[in-house]
Short mmCIF file of C-alpha atoms and ligand atoms in Angstrom, two decimals:
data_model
loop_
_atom_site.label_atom_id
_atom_site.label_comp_id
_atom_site.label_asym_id
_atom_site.label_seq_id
_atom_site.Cartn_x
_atom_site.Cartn_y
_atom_site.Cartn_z
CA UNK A 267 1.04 23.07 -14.33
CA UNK A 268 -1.74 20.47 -13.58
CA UNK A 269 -3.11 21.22 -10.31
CA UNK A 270 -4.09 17.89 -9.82
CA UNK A 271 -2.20 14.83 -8.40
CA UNK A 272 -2.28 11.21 -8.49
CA UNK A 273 -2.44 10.12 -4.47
CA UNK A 274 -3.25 7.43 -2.17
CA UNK A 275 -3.52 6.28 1.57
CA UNK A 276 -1.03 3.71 2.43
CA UNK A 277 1.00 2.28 5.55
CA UNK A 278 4.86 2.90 5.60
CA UNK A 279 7.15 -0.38 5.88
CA UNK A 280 9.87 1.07 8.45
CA UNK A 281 13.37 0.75 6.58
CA UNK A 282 14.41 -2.67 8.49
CA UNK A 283 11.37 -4.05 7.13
CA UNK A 284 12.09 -3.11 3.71
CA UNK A 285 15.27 -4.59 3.75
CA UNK A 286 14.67 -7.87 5.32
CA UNK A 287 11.78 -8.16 2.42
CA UNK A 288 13.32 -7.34 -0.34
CA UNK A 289 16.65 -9.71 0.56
CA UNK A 290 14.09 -12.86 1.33
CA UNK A 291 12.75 -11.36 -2.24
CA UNK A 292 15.57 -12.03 -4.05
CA UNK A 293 16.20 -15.53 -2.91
CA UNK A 294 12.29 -16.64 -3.36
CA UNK A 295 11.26 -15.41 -6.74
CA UNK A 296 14.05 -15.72 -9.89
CA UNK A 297 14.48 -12.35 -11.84
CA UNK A 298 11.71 -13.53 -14.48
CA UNK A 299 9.48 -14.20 -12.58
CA UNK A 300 8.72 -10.17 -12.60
CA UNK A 301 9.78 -6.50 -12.12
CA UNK A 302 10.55 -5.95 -8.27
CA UNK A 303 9.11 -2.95 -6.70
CA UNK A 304 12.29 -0.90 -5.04
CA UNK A 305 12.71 -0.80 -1.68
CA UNK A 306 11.49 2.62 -0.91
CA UNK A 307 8.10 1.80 -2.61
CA UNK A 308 7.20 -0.97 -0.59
CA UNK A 309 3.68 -0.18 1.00
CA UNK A 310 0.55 -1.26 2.05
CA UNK A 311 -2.54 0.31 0.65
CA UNK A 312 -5.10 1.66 2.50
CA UNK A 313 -7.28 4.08 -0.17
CA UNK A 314 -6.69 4.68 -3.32
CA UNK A 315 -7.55 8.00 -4.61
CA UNK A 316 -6.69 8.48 -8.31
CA UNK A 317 -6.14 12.11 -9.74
CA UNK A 318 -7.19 14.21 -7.12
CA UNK A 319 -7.57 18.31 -7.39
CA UNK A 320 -5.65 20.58 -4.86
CA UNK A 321 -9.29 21.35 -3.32
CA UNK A 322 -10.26 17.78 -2.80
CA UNK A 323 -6.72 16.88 -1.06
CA UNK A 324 -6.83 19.42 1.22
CA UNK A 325 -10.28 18.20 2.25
CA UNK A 326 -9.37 14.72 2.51
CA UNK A 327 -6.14 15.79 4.23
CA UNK A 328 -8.74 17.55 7.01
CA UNK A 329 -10.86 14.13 7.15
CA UNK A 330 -7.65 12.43 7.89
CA UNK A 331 -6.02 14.30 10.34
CA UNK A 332 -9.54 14.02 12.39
CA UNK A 333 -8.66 10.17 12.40
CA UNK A 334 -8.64 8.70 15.60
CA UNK A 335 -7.57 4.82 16.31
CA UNK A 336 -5.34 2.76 17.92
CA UNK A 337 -2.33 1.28 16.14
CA UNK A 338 -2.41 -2.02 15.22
CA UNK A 339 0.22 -5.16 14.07
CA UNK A 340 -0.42 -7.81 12.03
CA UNK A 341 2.01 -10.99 11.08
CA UNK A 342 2.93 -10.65 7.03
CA UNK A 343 2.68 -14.35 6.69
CA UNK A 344 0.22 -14.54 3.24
CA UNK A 345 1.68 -14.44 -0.16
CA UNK A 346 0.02 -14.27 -4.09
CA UNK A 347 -0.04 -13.99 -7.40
CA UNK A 348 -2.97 -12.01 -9.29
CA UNK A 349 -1.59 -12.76 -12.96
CA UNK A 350 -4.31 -10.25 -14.93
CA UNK A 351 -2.56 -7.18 -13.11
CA UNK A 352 0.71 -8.97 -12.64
CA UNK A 353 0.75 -8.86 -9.06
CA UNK A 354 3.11 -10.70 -6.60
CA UNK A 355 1.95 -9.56 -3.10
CA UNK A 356 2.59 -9.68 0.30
CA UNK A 357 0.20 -10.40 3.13
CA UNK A 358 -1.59 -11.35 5.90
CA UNK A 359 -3.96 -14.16 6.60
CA UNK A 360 -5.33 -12.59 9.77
CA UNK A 361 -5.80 -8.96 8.73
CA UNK A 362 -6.53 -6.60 12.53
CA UNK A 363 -9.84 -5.18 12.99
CA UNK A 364 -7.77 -2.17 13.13
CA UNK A 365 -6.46 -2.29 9.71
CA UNK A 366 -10.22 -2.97 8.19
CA UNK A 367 -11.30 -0.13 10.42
CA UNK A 368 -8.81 2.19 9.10
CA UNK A 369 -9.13 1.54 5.11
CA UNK A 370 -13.14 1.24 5.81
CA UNK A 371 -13.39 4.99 6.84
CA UNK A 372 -10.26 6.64 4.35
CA UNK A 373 -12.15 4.64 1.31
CA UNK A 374 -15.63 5.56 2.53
CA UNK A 375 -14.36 9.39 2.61
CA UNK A 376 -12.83 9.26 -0.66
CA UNK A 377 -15.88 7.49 -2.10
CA UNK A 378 -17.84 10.68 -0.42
CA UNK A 379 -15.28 13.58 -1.53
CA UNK A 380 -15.79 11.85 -5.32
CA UNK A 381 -12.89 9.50 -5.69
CA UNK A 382 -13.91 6.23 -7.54
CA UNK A 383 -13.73 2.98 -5.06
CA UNK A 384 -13.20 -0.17 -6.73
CA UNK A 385 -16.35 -2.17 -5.64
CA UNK A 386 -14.03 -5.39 -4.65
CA UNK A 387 -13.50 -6.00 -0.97
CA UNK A 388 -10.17 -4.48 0.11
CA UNK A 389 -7.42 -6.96 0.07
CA UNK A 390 -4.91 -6.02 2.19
CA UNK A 391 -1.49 -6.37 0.37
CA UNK A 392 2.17 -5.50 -0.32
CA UNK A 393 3.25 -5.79 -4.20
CA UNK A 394 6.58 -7.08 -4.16
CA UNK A 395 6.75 -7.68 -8.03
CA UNK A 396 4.99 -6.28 -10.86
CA UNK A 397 4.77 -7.52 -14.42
CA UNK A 398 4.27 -11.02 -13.23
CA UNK A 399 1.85 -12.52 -15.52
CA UNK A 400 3.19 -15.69 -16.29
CA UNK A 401 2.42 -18.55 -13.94
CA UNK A 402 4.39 -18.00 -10.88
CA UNK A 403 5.63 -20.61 -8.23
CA UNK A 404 4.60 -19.04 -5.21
CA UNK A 405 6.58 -20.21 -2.04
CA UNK A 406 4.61 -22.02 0.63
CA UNK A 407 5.44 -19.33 3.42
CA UNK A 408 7.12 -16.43 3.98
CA UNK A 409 9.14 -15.87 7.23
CA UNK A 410 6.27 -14.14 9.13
CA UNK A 411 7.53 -10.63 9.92
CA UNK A 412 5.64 -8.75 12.44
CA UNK A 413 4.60 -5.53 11.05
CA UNK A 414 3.29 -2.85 13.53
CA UNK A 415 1.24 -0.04 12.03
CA UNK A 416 1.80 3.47 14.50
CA UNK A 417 1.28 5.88 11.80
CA UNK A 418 -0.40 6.22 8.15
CA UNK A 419 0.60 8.52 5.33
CA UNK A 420 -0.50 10.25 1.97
CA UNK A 421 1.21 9.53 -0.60
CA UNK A 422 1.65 10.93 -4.00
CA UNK A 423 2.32 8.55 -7.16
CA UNK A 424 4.99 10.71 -9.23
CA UNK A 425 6.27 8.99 -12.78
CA UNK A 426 9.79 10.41 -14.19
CA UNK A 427 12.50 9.40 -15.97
CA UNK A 428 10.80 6.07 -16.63
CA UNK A 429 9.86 5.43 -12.79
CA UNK A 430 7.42 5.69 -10.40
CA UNK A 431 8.28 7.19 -7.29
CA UNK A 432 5.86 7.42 -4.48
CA UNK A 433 6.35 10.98 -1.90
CA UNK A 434 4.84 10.78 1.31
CA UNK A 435 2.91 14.63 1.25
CA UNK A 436 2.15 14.09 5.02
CA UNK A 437 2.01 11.45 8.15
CA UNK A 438 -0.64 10.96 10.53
CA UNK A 439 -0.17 9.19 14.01
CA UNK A 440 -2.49 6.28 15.30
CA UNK A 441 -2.86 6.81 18.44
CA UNK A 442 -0.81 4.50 21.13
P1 LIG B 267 -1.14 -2.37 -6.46
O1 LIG B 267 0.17 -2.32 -5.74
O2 LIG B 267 -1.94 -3.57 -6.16
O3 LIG B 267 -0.96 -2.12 -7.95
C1 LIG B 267 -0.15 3.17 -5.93
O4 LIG B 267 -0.35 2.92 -7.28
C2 LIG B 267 -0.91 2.19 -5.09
O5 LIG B 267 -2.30 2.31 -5.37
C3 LIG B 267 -0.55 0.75 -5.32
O6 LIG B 267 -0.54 0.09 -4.07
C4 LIG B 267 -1.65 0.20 -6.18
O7 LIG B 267 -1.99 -1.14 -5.91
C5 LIG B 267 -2.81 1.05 -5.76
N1 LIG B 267 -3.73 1.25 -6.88
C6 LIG B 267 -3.46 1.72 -8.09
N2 LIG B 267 -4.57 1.79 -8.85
C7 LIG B 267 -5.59 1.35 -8.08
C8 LIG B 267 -6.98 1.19 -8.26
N3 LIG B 267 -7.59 1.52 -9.41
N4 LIG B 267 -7.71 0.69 -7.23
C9 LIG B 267 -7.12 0.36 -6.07
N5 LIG B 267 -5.81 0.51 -5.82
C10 LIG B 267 -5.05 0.99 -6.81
#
């Protein structure tokens, strides 16, 4: 058994959340436009780790749990289509200091424990569709949801029977 596992850093989208996307979701985009992400994958993420041995998880777990920040909302009001890796995304035009903050130190202590950080500027986002690489018509707005962040989680990417599944391994608390 590989000892190693594909994880990342990522905010949860509480259940109502989920729901109220993915039913705007289904009246925005047509079914062509792309593959939608289920429900329970919906995320935001923070740090992306890649393959990541049992050692270097447990250390990055320890870096995380020493986290220490205030929660923070933002209003998902931003949407966009990046057609080379057929990305429809959610977002936010006014991203919180808090949320920069946050990603800033879990990517800078993934970039020190080893794991490769993609040199572009984080772009806080949601993918709602995948496989989108055909010209999309992305609608003008979205209808804003507030989105408060109280708590941040590592997940693990898991691929079987044909789909990805991400597991939250463990949950950390920003502080109120
Ligand atoms: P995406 O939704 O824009 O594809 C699990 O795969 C999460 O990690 C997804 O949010 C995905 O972003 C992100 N991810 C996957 N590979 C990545 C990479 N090389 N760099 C940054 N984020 C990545």
């Amino acid at each position: 058994m590989s000892s190693s596992r594909r994880l990342f850093f990522a905010l949860t989208l509480p259940d109502a959340l989920q729901q109220q996307v993915i039913r705007w979701r289904a009246e925005a985009f047509a079914p062509e436009v792309g593959r939608p992400v289920a429900a329970a994958n919906l995320h935001l993420t923070l740090a992306f780790l890649g393959d990541v041995s049992a050692q270097k998880e447990s250390a990055l777990k320890k870096l995380a749990a020493r986290i220490s920040q205030p929660g923070f909302s933002m209003v998902l009001d931003d949407l966009g289509h990046w057609p080379r890796p057929g990305v429809v995304w959610l977002g936010t035009r006014r991203a919180p200091r808090g949320l920069l903050q946050l990603a800033e130190l879990l990517r800078s202590q993934a970039a020190r424990s080893g794991c490769y950080q993609n040199p572009m500027p984080f772009h806080p986002h949601i993918t709602l569709l995948r496989s989108a690489t055909q010209p999309v018509a992305v609608p003008p707005a979205t209808p804003g949801w507030n989105f408060s962040a109280n708590e941040f989680a590592l997940y693990q990417s898991v691929f079987e029977n044909g789909r990805t599944r991400y597991q939250m391994l463990e949950q950390w608390s920003l502080a109120h």
